[in-house]
JSON list of C-alpha atoms in Angstrom, two decimals:
[
{"chain": "A", "resi": 1, "resn": "MET", "atom": "CA", "xyz": [102.15, -90.79, 12.41]},
{"chain": "A", "resi": 2, "resn": "ILE", "atom": "CA", "xyz": [101.42, -88.30, 9.94]},
{"chain": "A", "resi": 3, "resn": "GLU", "atom": "CA", "xyz": [104.34, -85.94, 8.25]},
{"chain": "A", "resi": 4, "resn": "ASP", "atom": "CA", "xyz": [103.49, -82.53, 8.36]},
{"chain": "A", "resi": 5, "resn": "ILE", "atom": "CA", "xyz": [100.06, -82.78, 9.83]},
{"chain": "A", "resi": 6, "resn": "SER", "atom": "CA", "xyz": [99.49, -78.57, 9.09]},
{"chain": "A", "resi": 7, "resn": "ALA", "atom": "CA", "xyz": [96.75, -78.64, 6.94]},
{"chain": "A", "resi": 8, "resn": "PRO", "atom": "CA", "xyz": [96.66, -77.86, 3.51]},
{"chain": "A", "resi": 9, "resn": "GLU", "atom": "CA", "xyz": [94.37, -75.02, 1.83]},
{"chain": "A", "resi": 10, "resn": "PRO", "atom": "CA", "xyz": [90.75, -77.03, 1.38]},
{"chain": "A", "resi": 11, "resn": "ARG", "atom": "CA", "xyz": [90.21, -78.85, -1.95]},
{"chain": "A", "resi": 12, "resn": "PRO", "atom": "CA", "xyz": [87.23, -78.97, -3.44]},
{"chain": "A", "resi": 13, "resn": "SER", "atom": "CA", "xyz": [86.94, -82.18, -4.10]},
{"chain": "A", "resi": 14, "resn": "ARG", "atom": "CA", "xyz": [84.45, -83.46, -1.52]},
{"chain": "A", "resi": 15, "resn": "GLY", "atom": "CA", "xyz": [83.56, -87.26, -0.95]},
{"chain": "A", "resi": 16, "resn": "LEU", "atom": "CA", "xyz": [82.59, -90.20, 1.94]},
{"chain": "A", "resi": 17, "resn": "VAL", "atom": "CA", "xyz": [86.23, -91.75, 3.27]},
{"chain": "A", "resi": 18, "resn": "TYR", "atom": "CA", "xyz": [86.29, -94.30, 6.12]},
{"chain": "A", "resi": 19, "resn": "ILE", "atom": "CA", "xyz": [89.37, -94.79, 8.42]},
{"chain": "A", "resi": 20, "resn": "VAL", "atom": "CA", "xyz": [89.75, -98.16, 9.88]},
{"chain": "A", "resi": 21, "resn": "ASP", "atom": "CA", "xyz": [92.76, -98.04, 12.05]},
{"chain": "A", "resi": 22, "resn": "ASP", "atom": "CA", "xyz": [93.64, -99.85, 15.87]},
{"chain": "A", "resi": 23, "resn": "ASP", "atom": "CA", "xyz": [95.89, -96.65, 16.20]},
{"chain": "A", "resi": 24, "resn": "ASP", "atom": "CA", "xyz": [94.23, -93.83, 17.96]},
{"chain": "A", "resi": 25, "resn": "ASP", "atom": "CA", "xyz": [96.59, -91.10, 17.53]},
{"chain": "A", "resi": 26, "resn": "ILE", "atom": "CA", "xyz": [96.60, -91.82, 13.33]},
{"chain": "A", "resi": 27, "resn": "ARG", "atom": "CA", "xyz": [93.23, -92.34, 13.46]},
{"chain": "A", "resi": 28, "resn": "ASP", "atom": "CA", "xyz": [92.56, -89.13, 15.20]},
{"chain": "A", "resi": 29, "resn": "GLU", "atom": "CA", "xyz": [95.07, -86.92, 13.43]},
{"chain": "A", "resi": 30, "resn": "VAL", "atom": "CA", "xyz": [93.67, -88.38, 9.85]},
{"chain": "A", "resi": 31, "resn": "TYR", "atom": "CA", "xyz": [89.66, -87.92, 10.63]},
{"chain": "A", "resi": 32, "resn": "GLU", "atom": "CA", "xyz": [90.82, -84.61, 12.08]},
{"chain": "A", "resi": 33, "resn": "LEU", "atom": "CA", "xyz": [92.68, -83.58, 8.84]},
{"chain": "A", "resi": 34, "resn": "LEU", "atom": "CA", "xyz": [89.30, -84.87, 6.15]},
{"chain": "A", "resi": 35, "resn": "CYS", "atom": "CA", "xyz": [86.81, -82.60, 8.36]},
{"chain": "A", "resi": 36, "resn": "ASN", "atom": "CA", "xyz": [89.20, -79.97, 7.60]},
{"chain": "A", "resi": 37, "resn": "THR", "atom": "CA", "xyz": [89.72, -80.08, 4.27]},
{"chain": "A", "resi": 38, "resn": "GLY", "atom": "CA", "xyz": [86.10, -80.69, 3.02]},
{"chain": "A", "resi": 39, "resn": "TYR", "atom": "CA", "xyz": [85.65, -84.29, 2.92]},
{"chain": "A", "resi": 40, "resn": "GLU", "atom": "CA", "xyz": [82.78, -86.21, 5.51]},
{"chain": "A", "resi": 41, "resn": "ALA", "atom": "CA", "xyz": [84.95, -88.76, 7.41]},
{"chain": "A", "resi": 42, "resn": "HIS", "atom": "CA", "xyz": [83.51, -91.76, 9.60]},
{"chain": "A", "resi": 43, "resn": "ALA", "atom": "CA", "xyz": [86.19, -93.60, 12.25]},
{"chain": "A", "resi": 44, "resn": "PHE", "atom": "CA", "xyz": [86.76, -96.89, 13.20]},
{"chain": "A", "resi": 45, "resn": "GLY", "atom": "CA", "xyz": [89.34, -99.02, 15.35]},
{"chain": "A", "resi": 46, "resn": "ASP", "atom": "CA", "xyz": [88.33, -102.08, 14.28]},
{"chain": "A", "resi": 47, "resn": "SER", "atom": "CA", "xyz": [87.11, -104.10, 11.08]},
{"chain": "A", "resi": 48, "resn": "ALA", "atom": "CA", "xyz": [84.38, -105.64, 12.83]},
{"chain": "A", "resi": 49, "resn": "GLU", "atom": "CA", "xyz": [82.65, -102.77, 13.85]},
{"chain": "A", "resi": 50, "resn": "PHE", "atom": "CA", "xyz": [83.23, -100.54, 10.28]},
{"chain": "A", "resi": 51, "resn": "LEU", "atom": "CA", "xyz": [82.01, -103.84, 8.47]},
{"chain": "A", "resi": 52, "resn": "GLU", "atom": "CA", "xyz": [78.87, -103.84, 10.64]},
{"chain": "A", "resi": 53, "resn": "ALA", "atom": "CA", "xyz": [78.39, -100.44, 9.87]},
{"chain": "A", "resi": 54, "resn": "ILE", "atom": "CA", "xyz": [79.80, -99.29, 6.63]},
{"chain": "A", "resi": 55, "resn": "LYS", "atom": "CA", "xyz": [76.83, -98.15, 4.05]},
{"chain": "A", "resi": 56, "resn": "SER", "atom": "CA", "xyz": [76.41, -100.72, 1.07]},
{"chain": "A", "resi": 57, "resn": "ASP", "atom": "CA", "xyz": [75.59, -98.20, -1.66]},
{"chain": "A", "resi": 58, "resn": "GLY", "atom": "CA", "xyz": [77.30, -94.84, -3.08]},
{"chain": "A", "resi": 59, "resn": "PRO", "atom": "CA", "xyz": [80.95, -94.56, -4.02]},
{"chain": "A", "resi": 60, "resn": "VAL", "atom": "CA", "xyz": [83.44, -93.81, -0.86]},
{"chain": "A", "resi": 61, "resn": "CYS", "atom": "CA", "xyz": [87.04, -94.54, -0.45]},
{"chain": "A", "resi": 62, "resn": "VAL", "atom": "CA", "xyz": [88.54, -96.60, 2.69]},
{"chain": "A", "resi": 63, "resn": "LEU", "atom": "CA", "xyz": [91.91, -96.13, 4.82]},
{"chain": "A", "resi": 64, "resn": "LEU", "atom": "CA", "xyz": [92.32, -99.69, 5.92]},
{"chain": "A", "resi": 65, "resn": "ASP", "atom": "CA", "xyz": [95.09, -100.82, 8.31]},
{"chain": "A", "resi": 66, "resn": "VAL", "atom": "CA", "xyz": [97.15, -103.67, 7.15]},
{"chain": "A", "resi": 67, "resn": "ARG", "atom": "CA", "xyz": [98.22, -104.65, 11.07]},
{"chain": "A", "resi": 68, "resn": "MET", "atom": "CA", "xyz": [95.16, -104.87, 13.31]},
{"chain": "A", "resi": 69, "resn": "PRO", "atom": "CA", "xyz": [93.50, -107.29, 15.71]},
{"chain": "A", "resi": 70, "resn": "GLY", "atom": "CA", "xyz": [91.04, -109.24, 15.14]},
{"chain": "A", "resi": 71, "resn": "VAL", "atom": "CA", "xyz": [90.07, -109.15, 11.45]},
{"chain": "A", "resi": 72, "resn": "ASP", "atom": "CA", "xyz": [93.18, -107.47, 9.76]},
{"chain": "A", "resi": 73, "resn": "GLY", "atom": "CA", "xyz": [92.87, -105.49, 6.80]},
{"chain": "A", "resi": 74, "resn": "ILE", "atom": "CA", "xyz": [93.76, -108.26, 4.33]},
{"chain": "A", "resi": 75, "resn": "ALA", "atom": "CA", "xyz": [90.77, -110.34, 5.63]},
{"chain": "A", "resi": 76, "resn": "ALA", "atom": "CA", "xyz": [88.34, -107.54, 5.34]},
{"chain": "A", "resi": 77, "resn": "LEU", "atom": "CA", "xyz": [89.05, -106.95, 1.91]},
{"chain": "A", "resi": 78, "resn": "PRO", "atom": "CA", "xyz": [87.09, -109.88, 0.69]},
{"chain": "A", "resi": 79, "resn": "ARG", "atom": "CA", "xyz": [83.73, -108.97, 2.65]},
{"chain": "A", "resi": 80, "resn": "LEU", "atom": "CA", "xyz": [84.19, -105.16, 2.15]},
{"chain": "A", "resi": 81, "resn": "ARG", "atom": "CA", "xyz": [84.42, -105.96, -1.52]},
{"chain": "A", "resi": 82, "resn": "SER", "atom": "CA", "xyz": [80.46, -107.91, -1.19]},
{"chain": "A", "resi": 83, "resn": "LYS", "atom": "CA", "xyz": [79.09, -105.10, 1.57]},
{"chain": "A", "resi": 84, "resn": "ALA", "atom": "CA", "xyz": [80.03, -102.47, -0.90]},
{"chain": "A", "resi": 85, "resn": "PRO", "atom": "CA", "xyz": [81.09, -102.88, -4.25]},
{"chain": "A", "resi": 86, "resn": "LEU", "atom": "CA", "xyz": [81.82, -98.91, -5.09]},
{"chain": "A", "resi": 87, "resn": "ALA", "atom": "CA", "xyz": [84.13, -98.83, -1.66]},
{"chain": "A", "resi": 88, "resn": "ALA", "atom": "CA", "xyz": [87.68, -98.34, -3.15]},
{"chain": "A", "resi": 89, "resn": "VAL", "atom": "CA", "xyz": [89.99, -98.92, -0.56]},
{"chain": "A", "resi": 90, "resn": "ILE", "atom": "CA", "xyz": [93.93, -97.59, 0.21]},
{"chain": "A", "resi": 91, "resn": "MET", "atom": "CA", "xyz": [95.61, -99.93, 3.00]},
{"chain": "A", "resi": 92, "resn": "LEU", "atom": "CA", "xyz": [98.06, -98.21, 4.95]},
{"chain": "A", "resi": 93, "resn": "SER", "atom": "CA", "xyz": [100.37, -100.08, 7.21]},
{"chain": "A", "resi": 94, "resn": "GLY", "atom": "CA", "xyz": [103.95, -99.50, 8.95]},
{"chain": "A", "resi": 95, "resn": "HIS", "atom": "CA", "xyz": [105.86, -102.46, 7.61]},
{"chain": "A", "resi": 96, "resn": "GLY", "atom": "CA", "xyz": [106.99, -101.30, 4.07]},
{"chain": "A", "resi": 97, "resn": "ASP", "atom": "CA", "xyz": [105.97, -105.34, 2.99]},
{"chain": "A", "resi": 98, "resn": "ILE", "atom": "CA", "xyz": [106.23, -105.75, -0.81]},
{"chain": "A", "resi": 99, "resn": "PRO", "atom": "CA", "xyz": [104.64, -109.11, -1.07]},
{"chain": "A", "resi": 100, "resn": "VAL", "atom": "CA", "xyz": [101.44, -107.92, 1.80]},
{"chain": "A", "resi": 101, "resn": "ALA", "atom": "CA", "xyz": [101.63, -104.68, -0.78]},
{"chain": "A", "resi": 102, "resn": "VAL", "atom": "CA", "xyz": [101.23, -107.04, -3.95]},
{"chain": "A", "resi": 103, "resn": "GLN", "atom": "CA", "xyz": [98.60, -109.58, -1.96]},
{"chain": "A", "resi": 104, "resn": "ALA", "atom": "CA", "xyz": [96.01, -106.08, -0.75]},
{"chain": "A", "resi": 105, "resn": "THR", "atom": "CA", "xyz": [96.37, -105.28, -4.47]},
{"chain": "A", "resi": 106, "resn": "LYS", "atom": "CA", "xyz": [95.12, -108.89, -5.79]},
{"chain": "A", "resi": 107, "resn": "ALA", "atom": "CA", "xyz": [92.42, -108.29, -3.30]},
{"chain": "A", "resi": 108, "resn": "GLY", "atom": "CA", "xyz": [90.93, -105.17, -4.56]},
{"chain": "A", "resi": 109, "resn": "ALA", "atom": "CA", "xyz": [92.99, -102.18, -2.89]},
{"chain": "A", "resi": 110, "resn": "ILE", "atom": "CA", "xyz": [93.86, -99.62, -5.33]},
{"chain": "A", "resi": 111, "resn": "ASP", "atom": "CA", "xyz": [96.22, -98.07, -3.09]},
{"chain": "A", "resi": 112, "resn": "PHE", "atom": "CA", "xyz": [99.17, -99.25, -0.60]},
{"chain": "A", "resi": 113, "resn": "ILE", "atom": "CA", "xyz": [100.52, -96.53, 1.09]},
{"chain": "A", "resi": 114, "resn": "GLU", "atom": "CA", "xyz": [103.34, -96.79, 4.12]},
{"chain": "A", "resi": 115, "resn": "LYS", "atom": "CA", "xyz": [103.41, -94.72, 7.19]},
{"chain": "A", "resi": 116, "resn": "PRO", "atom": "CA", "xyz": [104.16, -92.36, 8.26]},
{"chain": "A", "resi": 117, "resn": "VAL", "atom": "CA", "xyz": [101.75, -90.95, 5.70]},
{"chain": "A", "resi": 118, "resn": "SER", "atom": "CA", "xyz": [101.96, -87.71, 3.59]},
{"chain": "A", "resi": 119, "resn": "VAL", "atom": "CA", "xyz": [99.48, -85.28, 3.85]},
{"chain": "A", "resi": 120, "resn": "ALA", "atom": "CA", "xyz": [99.93, -84.31, 0.06]},
{"chain": "A", "resi": 121, "resn": "LEU", "atom": "CA", "xyz": [99.89, -87.82, -1.31]},
{"chain": "A", "resi": 122, "resn": "LEU", "atom": "CA", "xyz": [97.28, -89.18, 1.31]},
{"chain": "A", "resi": 123, "resn": "LEU", "atom": "CA", "xyz": [94.95, -86.48, -0.15]},
{"chain": "A", "resi": 124, "resn": "ASP", "atom": "CA", "xyz": [95.64, -87.40, -3.88]},
{"chain": "A", "resi": 125, "resn": "SER", "atom": "CA", "xyz": [95.46, -90.62, -3.08]},
{"chain": "A", "resi": 126, "resn": "ILE", "atom": "CA", "xyz": [91.70, -90.68, -1.68]},
{"chain": "A", "resi": 127, "resn": "ASP", "atom": "CA", "xyz": [91.17, -87.95, -4.59]},
{"chain": "A", "resi": 128, "resn": "ASP", "atom": "CA", "xyz": [91.84, -90.91, -7.36]},
{"chain": "A", "resi": 129, "resn": "ALA", "atom": "CA", "xyz": [89.79, -93.64, -4.85]},
{"chain": "A", "resi": 130, "resn": "LEU", "atom": "CA", "xyz": [86.85, -91.22, -4.88]},
{"chain": "A", "resi": 131, "resn": "THR", "atom": "CA", "xyz": [87.03, -90.77, -8.64]},
{"chain": "A", "resi": 132, "resn": "THR", "atom": "CA", "xyz": [87.23, -94.81, -9.23]},
{"chain": "A", "resi": 133, "resn": "ALA", "atom": "CA", "xyz": [84.73, -95.44, -7.12]},
{"chain": "A", "resi": 134, "resn": "GLU", "atom": "CA", "xyz": [82.12, -92.62, -8.47]},
{"chain": "A", "resi": 135, "resn": "ALA", "atom": "CA", "xyz": [83.33, -94.84, -12.44]},
{"chain": "A", "resi": 136, "resn": "ARG", "atom": "CA", "xyz": [82.41, -98.17, -10.74]},
{"chain": "A", "resi": 137, "resn": "ARG", "atom": "CA", "xyz": [78.81, -96.62, -9.70]},
{"chain": "A", "resi": 138, "resn": "ASN", "atom": "CA", "xyz": [78.85, -95.36, -13.33]},
{"chain": "A", "resi": 139, "resn": "ASP", "atom": "CA", "xyz": [79.66, -98.92, -14.54]},
{"chain": "A", "resi": 140, "resn": "LEU", "atom": "CA", "xyz": [77.39, -100.38, -12.46]},
{"chain": "A", "resi": 141, "resn": "GLU", "atom": "CA", "xyz": [74.34, -98.10, -12.73]},
{"chain": "A", "resi": 142, "resn": "PRO", "atom": "CA", "xyz": [72.52, -99.70, -16.34]},
{"chain": "A", "resi": 143, "resn": "LEU", "atom": "CA", "xyz": [73.06, -102.88, -14.71]},
{"chain": "A", "resi": 144, "resn": "ASP", "atom": "CA", "xyz": [71.22, -102.06, -11.59]},
{"chain": "A", "resi": 145, "resn": "GLU", "atom": "CA", "xyz": [68.55, -100.79, -13.94]},
{"chain": "A", "resi": 146, "resn": "ALA", "atom": "CA", "xyz": [68.43, -103.66, -16.02]},
{"chain": "A", "resi": 147, "resn": "ARG", "atom": "CA", "xyz": [68.08, -105.77, -12.29]},
{"chain": "A", "resi": 148, "resn": "ARG", "atom": "CA", "xyz": [65.38, -102.90, -11.55]},
{"chain": "A", "resi": 149, "resn": "LEU", "atom": "CA", "xyz": [63.35, -103.70, -14.65]},
{"chain": "A", "resi": 150, "resn": "VAL", "atom": "CA", "xyz": [63.52, -107.27, -14.88]},
{"chain": "A", "resi": 151, "resn": "THR", "atom": "CA", "xyz": [62.55, -107.96, -11.20]},
{"chain": "A", "resi": 152, "resn": "SER", "atom": "CA", "xyz": [58.57, -105.64, -12.90]},
{"chain": "A", "resi": 153, "resn": "LEU", "atom": "CA", "xyz": [58.11, -108.71, -14.03]},
{"chain": "A", "resi": 154, "resn": "SER", "atom": "CA", "xyz": [55.63, -111.31, -13.68]},
{"chain": "A", "resi": 155, "resn": "GLN", "atom": "CA", "xyz": [56.76, -115.05, -13.37]},
{"chain": "A", "resi": 156, "resn": "ARG", "atom": "CA", "xyz": [54.81, -115.69, -17.03]},
{"chain": "A", "resi": 157, "resn": "GLU", "atom": "CA", "xyz": [56.34, -112.98, -18.80]},
{"chain": "A", "resi": 158, "resn": "TYR", "atom": "CA", "xyz": [59.79, -113.54, -17.16]},
{"chain": "A", "resi": 159, "resn": "GLN", "atom": "CA", "xyz": [59.81, -117.16, -18.52]},
{"chain": "A", "resi": 160, "resn": "VAL", "atom": "CA", "xyz": [58.44, -115.38, -21.98]},
{"chain": "A", "resi": 161, "resn": "LEU", "atom": "CA", "xyz": [61.87, -113.34, -21.89]},
{"chain": "A", "resi": 162, "resn": "GLN", "atom": "CA", "xyz": [63.82, -116.35, -21.07]},
{"chain": "A", "resi": 163, "resn": "GLY", "atom": "CA", "xyz": [62.50, -117.73, -24.97]},
{"chain": "A", "resi": 164, "resn": "MET", "atom": "CA", "xyz": [63.49, -114.74, -26.34]},
{"chain": "A", "resi": 165, "resn": "VAL", "atom": "CA", "xyz": [66.99, -114.50, -24.73]},
{"chain": "A", "resi": 166, "resn": "GLY", "atom": "CA", "xyz": [67.23, -117.84, -26.11]},
{"chain": "A", "resi": 167, "resn": "GLY", "atom": "CA", "xyz": [66.00, -117.34, -29.14]},
{"chain": "A", "resi": 168, "resn": "LEU", "atom": "CA", "xyz": [63.06, -119.02, -29.81]},
{"chain": "A", "resi": 169, "resn": "ALA", "atom": "CA", "xyz": [60.33, -118.08, -31.77]},
{"chain": "A", "resi": 170, "resn": "ASN", "atom": "CA", "xyz": [56.99, -117.67, -30.00]},
{"chain": "A", "resi": 171, "resn": "LYS", "atom": "CA", "xyz": [55.08, -120.77, -31.34]},
{"chain": "A", "resi": 172, "resn": "VAL", "atom": "CA", "xyz": [58.10, -122.73, -29.30]},
{"chain": "A", "resi": 173, "resn": "ILE", "atom": "CA", "xyz": [58.17, -120.81, -26.21]},
{"chain": "A", "resi": 174, "resn": "ALA", "atom": "CA", "xyz": [54.34, -121.23, -26.21]},
{"chain": "A", "resi": 175, "resn": "TYR", "atom": "CA", "xyz": [54.72, -125.07, -26.59]},
{"chain": "A", "resi": 176, "resn": "ARG", "atom": "CA", "xyz": [57.84, -125.08, -24.10]},
{"chain": "A", "resi": 177, "resn": "LEU", "atom": "CA", "xyz": [55.12, -123.10, -21.20]},
{"chain": "A", "resi": 178, "resn": "ASN", "atom": "CA", "xyz": [52.04, -125.14, -22.21]},
{"chain": "A", "resi": 179, "resn": "LEU", "atom": "CA", "xyz": [50.33, -121.99, -23.37]},
{"chain": "A", "resi": 180, "resn": "SER", "atom": "CA", "xyz": [48.54, -120.68, -26.78]},
{"chain": "A", "resi": 181, "resn": "GLN", "atom": "CA", "xyz": [51.03, -118.05, -29.04]},
{"chain": "A", "resi": 182, "resn": "ARG", "atom": "CA", "xyz": [48.72, -115.63, -28.75]},
{"chain": "A", "resi": 183, "resn": "THR", "atom": "CA", "xyz": [49.11, -116.09, -25.41]},
{"chain": "A", "resi": 184, "resn": "VAL", "atom": "CA", "xyz": [53.19, -115.73, -25.68]},
{"chain": "A", "resi": 185, "resn": "GLU", "atom": "CA", "xyz": [52.39, -112.40, -27.31]},
{"chain": "A", "resi": 186, "resn": "ILE", "atom": "CA", "xyz": [50.76, -110.84, -24.98]},
{"chain": "A", "resi": 187, "resn": "TYR", "atom": "CA", "xyz": [53.01, -111.68, -22.56]},
{"chain": "A", "resi": 188, "resn": "ARG", "atom": "CA", "xyz": [55.55, -110.68, -24.83]},
{"chain": "A", "resi": 189, "resn": "ALA", "atom": "CA", "xyz": [54.00, -107.29, -25.16]},
{"chain": "A", "resi": 190, "resn": "LYS", "atom": "CA", "xyz": [53.63, -106.38, -21.98]},
{"chain": "A", "resi": 191, "resn": "LEU", "atom": "CA", "xyz": [57.41, -106.95, -20.55]},
{"chain": "A", "resi": 192, "resn": "MET", "atom": "CA", "xyz": [58.66, -105.25, -23.76]},
{"chain": "A", "resi": 193, "resn": "LYS", "atom": "CA", "xyz": [56.57, -102.48, -22.09]},
{"chain": "A", "resi": 194, "resn": "LYS", "atom": "CA", "xyz": [57.73, -102.52, -18.87]},
{"chain": "A", "resi": 195, "resn": "LEU", "atom": "CA", "xyz": [61.57, -103.14, -19.91]},
{"chain": "A", "resi": 196, "resn": "HIS", "atom": "CA", "xyz": [61.12, -100.01, -22.25]},
{"chain": "A", "resi": 197, "resn": "ALA", "atom": "CA", "xyz": [62.57, -101.91, -25.36]},
{"chain": "A", "resi": 198, "resn": "ARG", "atom": "CA", "xyz": [60.97, -100.71, -28.30]},
{"chain": "A", "resi": 199, "resn": "SER", "atom": "CA", "xyz": [62.51, -103.79, -30.27]},
{"chain": "A", "resi": 200, "resn": "LEU", "atom": "CA", "xyz": [63.82, -107.43, -29.42]},
{"chain": "A", "resi": 201, "resn": "PRO", "atom": "CA", "xyz": [67.61, -106.71, -29.47]},
{"chain": "A", "resi": 202, "resn": "LEU", "atom": "CA", "xyz": [66.74, -104.26, -26.82]},
{"chain": "A", "resi": 203, "resn": "ALA", "atom": "CA", "xyz": [64.97, -106.32, -24.55]},
{"chain": "A", "resi": 204, "resn": "VAL", "atom": "CA", "xyz": [67.58, -109.27, -25.10]},
{"chain": "A", "resi": 205, "resn": "GLN", "atom": "CA", "xyz": [70.07, -106.49, -24.06]},
{"chain": "A", "resi": 206, "resn": "THR", "atom": "CA", "xyz": [68.10, -105.99, -20.82]},
{"chain": "A", "resi": 207, "resn": "ALA", "atom": "CA", "xyz": [67.49, -109.13, -20.04]},
{"chain": "A", "resi": 208, "resn": "LEU", "atom": "CA", "xyz": [71.12, -110.20, -20.50]},
{"chain": "A", "resi": 209, "resn": "ALA", "atom": "CA", "xyz": [72.80, -107.03, -18.66]},
{"chain": "A", "resi": 210, "resn": "ALA", "atom": "CA", "xyz": [70.00, -108.64, -15.48]},
{"chain": "A", "resi": 211, "resn": "GLY", "atom": "CA", "xyz": [71.62, -112.21, -15.82]},
{"chain": "A", "resi": 212, "resn": "VAL", "atom": "CA", "xyz": [68.42, -114.01, -17.66]},
{"chain": "A", "resi": 213, "resn": "GLN", "atom": "CA", "xyz": [69.20, -117.37, -18.38]},
{"chain": "A", "resi": 214, "resn": "PRO", "atom": "CA", "xyz": [67.87, -118.86, -22.05]},
{"chain": "A", "resi": 215, "resn": "LEU", "atom": "CA", "xyz": [64.54, -120.69, -21.19]},
{"chain": "A", "resi": 216, "resn": "ASP", "atom": "CA", "xyz": [65.39, -124.79, -20.50]},
{"chain": "A", "resi": 217, "resn": "THR", "atom": "CA", "xyz": [64.26, -126.70, -22.97]},
{"chain": "A", "resi": 218, "resn": "SER", "atom": "CA", "xyz": [64.80, -130.24, -22.03]},
{"chain": "A", "resi": 219, "resn": "ASP", "atom": "CA", "xyz": [62.21, -132.07, -20.89]},
{"chain": "A", "resi": 220, "resn": "GLY", "atom": "CA", "xyz": [61.39, -132.54, -17.21]},
{"chain": "A", "resi": 221, "resn": "ASP", "atom": "CA", "xyz": [60.96, -129.58, -14.36]},
{"chain": "A", "resi": 222, "resn": "ASP", "atom": "CA", "xyz": [61.98, -125.98, -15.50]},
{"chain": "A", "resi": 223, "resn": "ASP", "atom": "CA", "xyz": [63.96, -124.53, -12.71]},
{"chain": "A", "resi": 224, "resn": "SER", "atom": "CA", "xyz": [65.77, -122.48, -15.44]},
{"chain": "A", "resi": 225, "resn": "ALA", "atom": "CA", "xyz": [61.56, -120.97, -15.44]},
{"chain": "A", "resi": 226, "resn": "LYS", "atom": "CA", "xyz": [61.82, -119.77, -11.99]},
{"chain": "A", "resi": 227, "resn": "VAL", "atom": "CA", "xyz": [63.06, -116.20, -11.56]},
{"chain": "A", "resi": 228, "resn": "PRO", "atom": "CA", "xyz": [66.14, -116.14, -9.30]},
{"chain": "A", "resi": 229, "resn": "ALA", "atom": "CA", "xyz": [66.12, -115.14, -5.41]},
{"chain": "A", "resi": 230, "resn": "ALA", "atom": "CA", "xyz": [68.79, -112.34, -6.40]},
{"chain": "A", "resi": 231, "resn": "LEU", "atom": "CA", "xyz": [66.77, -110.59, -9.29]},
{"chain": "A", "resi": 232, "resn": "ILE", "atom": "CA", "xyz": [63.83, -110.70, -6.40]},
{"chain": "A", "resi": 233, "resn": "GLY", "atom": "CA", "xyz": [63.93, -107.17, -4.51]},
{"chain": "A", "resi": 234, "resn": "GLY", "atom": "CA", "xyz": [64.38, -106.58, -1.03]},
{"chain": "A", "resi": 235, "resn": "GLY", "atom": "CA", "xyz": [65.13, -104.22, 1.86]},
{"chain": "A", "resi": 236, "resn": "GLY", "atom": "CA", "xyz": [67.48, -101.47, 1.35]},
{"chain": "A", "resi": 237, "resn": "PRO", "atom": "CA", "xyz": [71.08, -101.76, 2.10]},
{"chain": "A", "resi": 238, "resn": "ALA", "atom": "CA", "xyz": [72.23, -100.81, 5.97]},
{"chain": "A", "resi": 239, "resn": "GLN", "atom": "CA", "xyz": [72.32, -97.85, 7.34]},
{"chain": "A", "resi": 240, "resn": "ALA", "atom": "CA", "xyz": [76.04, -96.68, 8.95]},
{"chain": "A", "resi": 241, "resn": "SER", "atom": "CA", "xyz": [76.26, -96.12, 12.35]},
{"chain": "A", "resi": 242, "resn": "ALA", "atom": "CA", "xyz": [76.96, -92.34, 13.66]},
{"chain": "A", "resi": 243, "resn": "LEU", "atom": "CA", "xyz": [80.39, -93.19, 14.96]},
{"chain": "A", "resi": 244, "resn": "GLY", "atom": "CA", "xyz": [83.46, -90.85, 14.51]},
{"chain": "A", "resi": 245, "resn": "ASN", "atom": "CA", "xyz": [81.42, -88.46, 12.03]},
{"chain": "A", "resi": 246, "resn": "CYS", "atom": "CA", "xyz": [82.77, -85.45, 10.85]},
{"chain": "A", "resi": 247, "resn": "PRO", "atom": "CA", "xyz": [80.49, -82.18, 13.29]},
{"chain": "A", "resi": 248, "resn": "SER", "atom": "CA", "xyz": [78.00, -80.59, 10.92]}
]
C-alpha cells in the first residue's frame, strides 16, 4: 500500500499518467491520488490491456508493476518502447530486488520504486518522468518533420535526393536514373522546394535525418531508389480506451 495516502497540495504541473498494477488496492489508491493532485490518470489491471490501449503519441508517464500475471512489467517494456517511444516508465516493485532494478533500467525504465511508496517520492518521480518524456518529444520532433517532408516527394524526386545524399553531380544522377540532366535539375528544384531547403547542405541534412540512403551506383536493379515503406505515411495512432480515466 501507499504510505501517507493523505493528498498533498495540488501541483501546478499536470500530465498524463498510466497506472499498470494487478493489485486492486494499490492501483485504486494511486489512481485517486493522481486525480486529486491534478494529473490525468488511466488505470489498468494487466499489461496486455494497457499495451492495447496506450496512445502512441505524446509525452506520458507509466507506473508499471514488475510482477504481474501474464505479461509482467519487464516483458512489457520493449513492447511499450516500440509502441509509445515518448513514454517514460517508472517501475514499481514490492520486492527490493537489485538485479531486477538493473534489468528494468537497461530495458529503458527511468526509475525503480519499492513498495510501499512514499507519496512525495512518487509524485517527484512522476514529475521527473514527464519532464523526460517532454524532452524526448523535443528531440524527436525534428526527425518527425524531416520524415514528413520526405514523404511528400514523388518517386523520382526521392531518387534524385538519394543521389544528392551520395554527393553525385546532376549529370551522374541523370546517367544512373536514365534521365536527361535538365530533367534531374527540374526534379532537384522541386524537391528543394518541398523540403523547404534553400541550399544543398540543408536538403541533405533533412534527408539524412529522415533516414534516406545514398543512391545505389552499382549495376542491376536499383532497389535503394525505392521509397522505404517506413517513410510512406499511414494511418494515425490508435486511440487509448477510456478505462480508468479521471472524471472530468
